[in-house]
Tab-separated table of C-alpha atoms in Angstrom:
chain	number	residue	atom	x	y	z
A	843	ALA	CA	75.992	1.502	-41.344
A	844	ASP	CA	76.479	4.207	-38.812
A	845	VAL	CA	73.745	6.765	-38.195
A	846	ARG	CA	74.675	10.295	-39.120
A	847	ILE	CA	72.901	13.019	-37.194
A	848	VAL	CA	73.026	16.755	-37.740
A	849	VAL	CA	71.381	19.172	-35.280
A	850	LEU	CA	71.040	22.842	-36.173
A	851	LEU	CA	70.615	25.035	-33.120
A	852	SER	CA	69.219	28.468	-34.050
A	853	ASP	CA	67.787	31.611	-32.491
A	854	ALA	CA	64.843	31.280	-34.995
A	855	ASN	CA	65.630	34.709	-36.448
A	856	LEU	CA	66.015	33.267	-39.976
A	857	GLY	CA	65.076	36.555	-41.593
A	858	ARG	CA	68.226	38.171	-40.258
A	859	TYR	CA	70.231	35.535	-42.103
A	860	ASP	CA	68.095	35.606	-45.283
A	861	VAL	CA	67.102	31.940	-44.876
A	862	SER	CA	63.513	30.715	-45.387
A	863	PRO	CA	61.889	27.823	-43.480
A	864	GLU	CA	61.475	26.114	-46.855
A	865	GLU	CA	65.217	26.242	-47.461
A	866	ILE	CA	65.872	24.723	-44.046
A	867	GLY	CA	63.323	22.007	-44.791
A	868	GLU	CA	65.017	21.205	-48.108
A	869	ALA	CA	68.397	21.006	-46.375
A	870	LEU	CA	67.013	18.685	-43.702
A	871	ARG	CA	65.883	16.306	-46.453
A	872	SER	CA	68.844	16.737	-48.786
A	873	ASN	CA	70.762	13.602	-47.825
A	874	PRO	CA	68.921	10.399	-47.121
A	875	HIS	CA	71.931	9.058	-45.145
A	876	VAL	CA	71.794	11.903	-42.667
A	877	ARG	CA	69.091	12.408	-40.044
A	878	ALA	CA	68.910	16.195	-39.673
A	879	TYR	CA	67.022	18.267	-37.109
A	880	CYS	CA	66.503	21.881	-36.137
A	881	VAL	CA	66.126	23.161	-32.582
A	882	PHE	CA	64.935	26.707	-32.281
A	883	VAL	CA	65.622	28.556	-29.076
A	884	ALA	CA	63.472	31.668	-29.197
A	885	GLU	CA	60.299	33.371	-28.149
A	886	PRO	CA	57.348	30.911	-28.307
A	887	ALA	CA	55.527	32.247	-31.318
A	888	ALA	CA	58.597	32.304	-33.606
A	889	ALA	CA	60.059	29.037	-32.547
A	890	GLU	CA	56.840	27.102	-32.707
A	891	TRP	CA	55.870	28.597	-36.069
A	892	LEU	CA	59.240	27.608	-37.624
A	893	ALA	CA	59.132	24.108	-36.030
A	894	GLU	CA	55.655	23.494	-37.572
A	895	LEU	CA	56.875	24.471	-41.028
A	896	LEU	CA	59.660	21.880	-41.046
A	897	PRO	CA	59.247	18.213	-41.897
A	898	LEU	CA	57.362	16.292	-39.190
A	899	GLY	CA	59.656	15.258	-36.365
A	900	GLN	CA	62.581	17.357	-37.593
A	901	GLY	CA	61.752	20.713	-35.987
A	902	PHE	CA	61.725	21.450	-32.286
A	903	ALA	CA	60.968	24.628	-30.333
A	904	VAL	CA	62.571	25.479	-26.990
A	905	GLN	CA	61.581	28.543	-25.074
A	906	ASP	CA	63.396	27.659	-21.826
A	907	VAL	CA	67.045	26.613	-22.301
A	908	ALA	CA	66.768	24.477	-19.208
A	909	LYS	CA	64.621	22.116	-21.330
A	910	LEU	CA	67.273	21.869	-24.067
A	911	PRO	CA	68.683	18.498	-22.691
A	912	ARG	CA	65.203	16.935	-22.847
A	913	VAL	CA	64.713	18.173	-26.411
A	914	MET	CA	68.104	16.820	-27.428
A	915	LYS	CA	67.099	13.447	-25.910
A	916	GLU	CA	63.990	13.522	-28.075
A	917	VAL	CA	66.066	14.343	-31.130
A	918	PHE	CA	68.401	11.410	-30.532
A	919	ALA	CA	65.522	9.070	-29.760
A	920	HIS	CA	63.826	10.017	-32.972
A	921	ALA	CA	67.048	9.594	-34.916
A	922	ALA	CA	67.506	6.126	-33.498
A	923	THR	CA	64.006	4.965	-34.458
A	924	ALA	CA	63.601	6.770	-37.788
A	925	GLY	CA	63.705	4.771	-40.945
A	926	PRO	CA	66.545	5.006	-43.508
């Protein structure tokens, strides 16, 4: 079967959108056939805090957008090696 990957790219300002980290975590785990990830591009404290609240290996924090390609590479590498 093909691997399905979803990547949510966010500014980490979830309060503005009335979304909790728990809700994002639930959504990331909602379909066992989809490998879902969040990448937060924001100030260090907010992005890291949110990434830590998500399921292990599914939340990433980026403070410097120049590092976004490296983080995306990590996401795809994790998706390729993660179990079903």
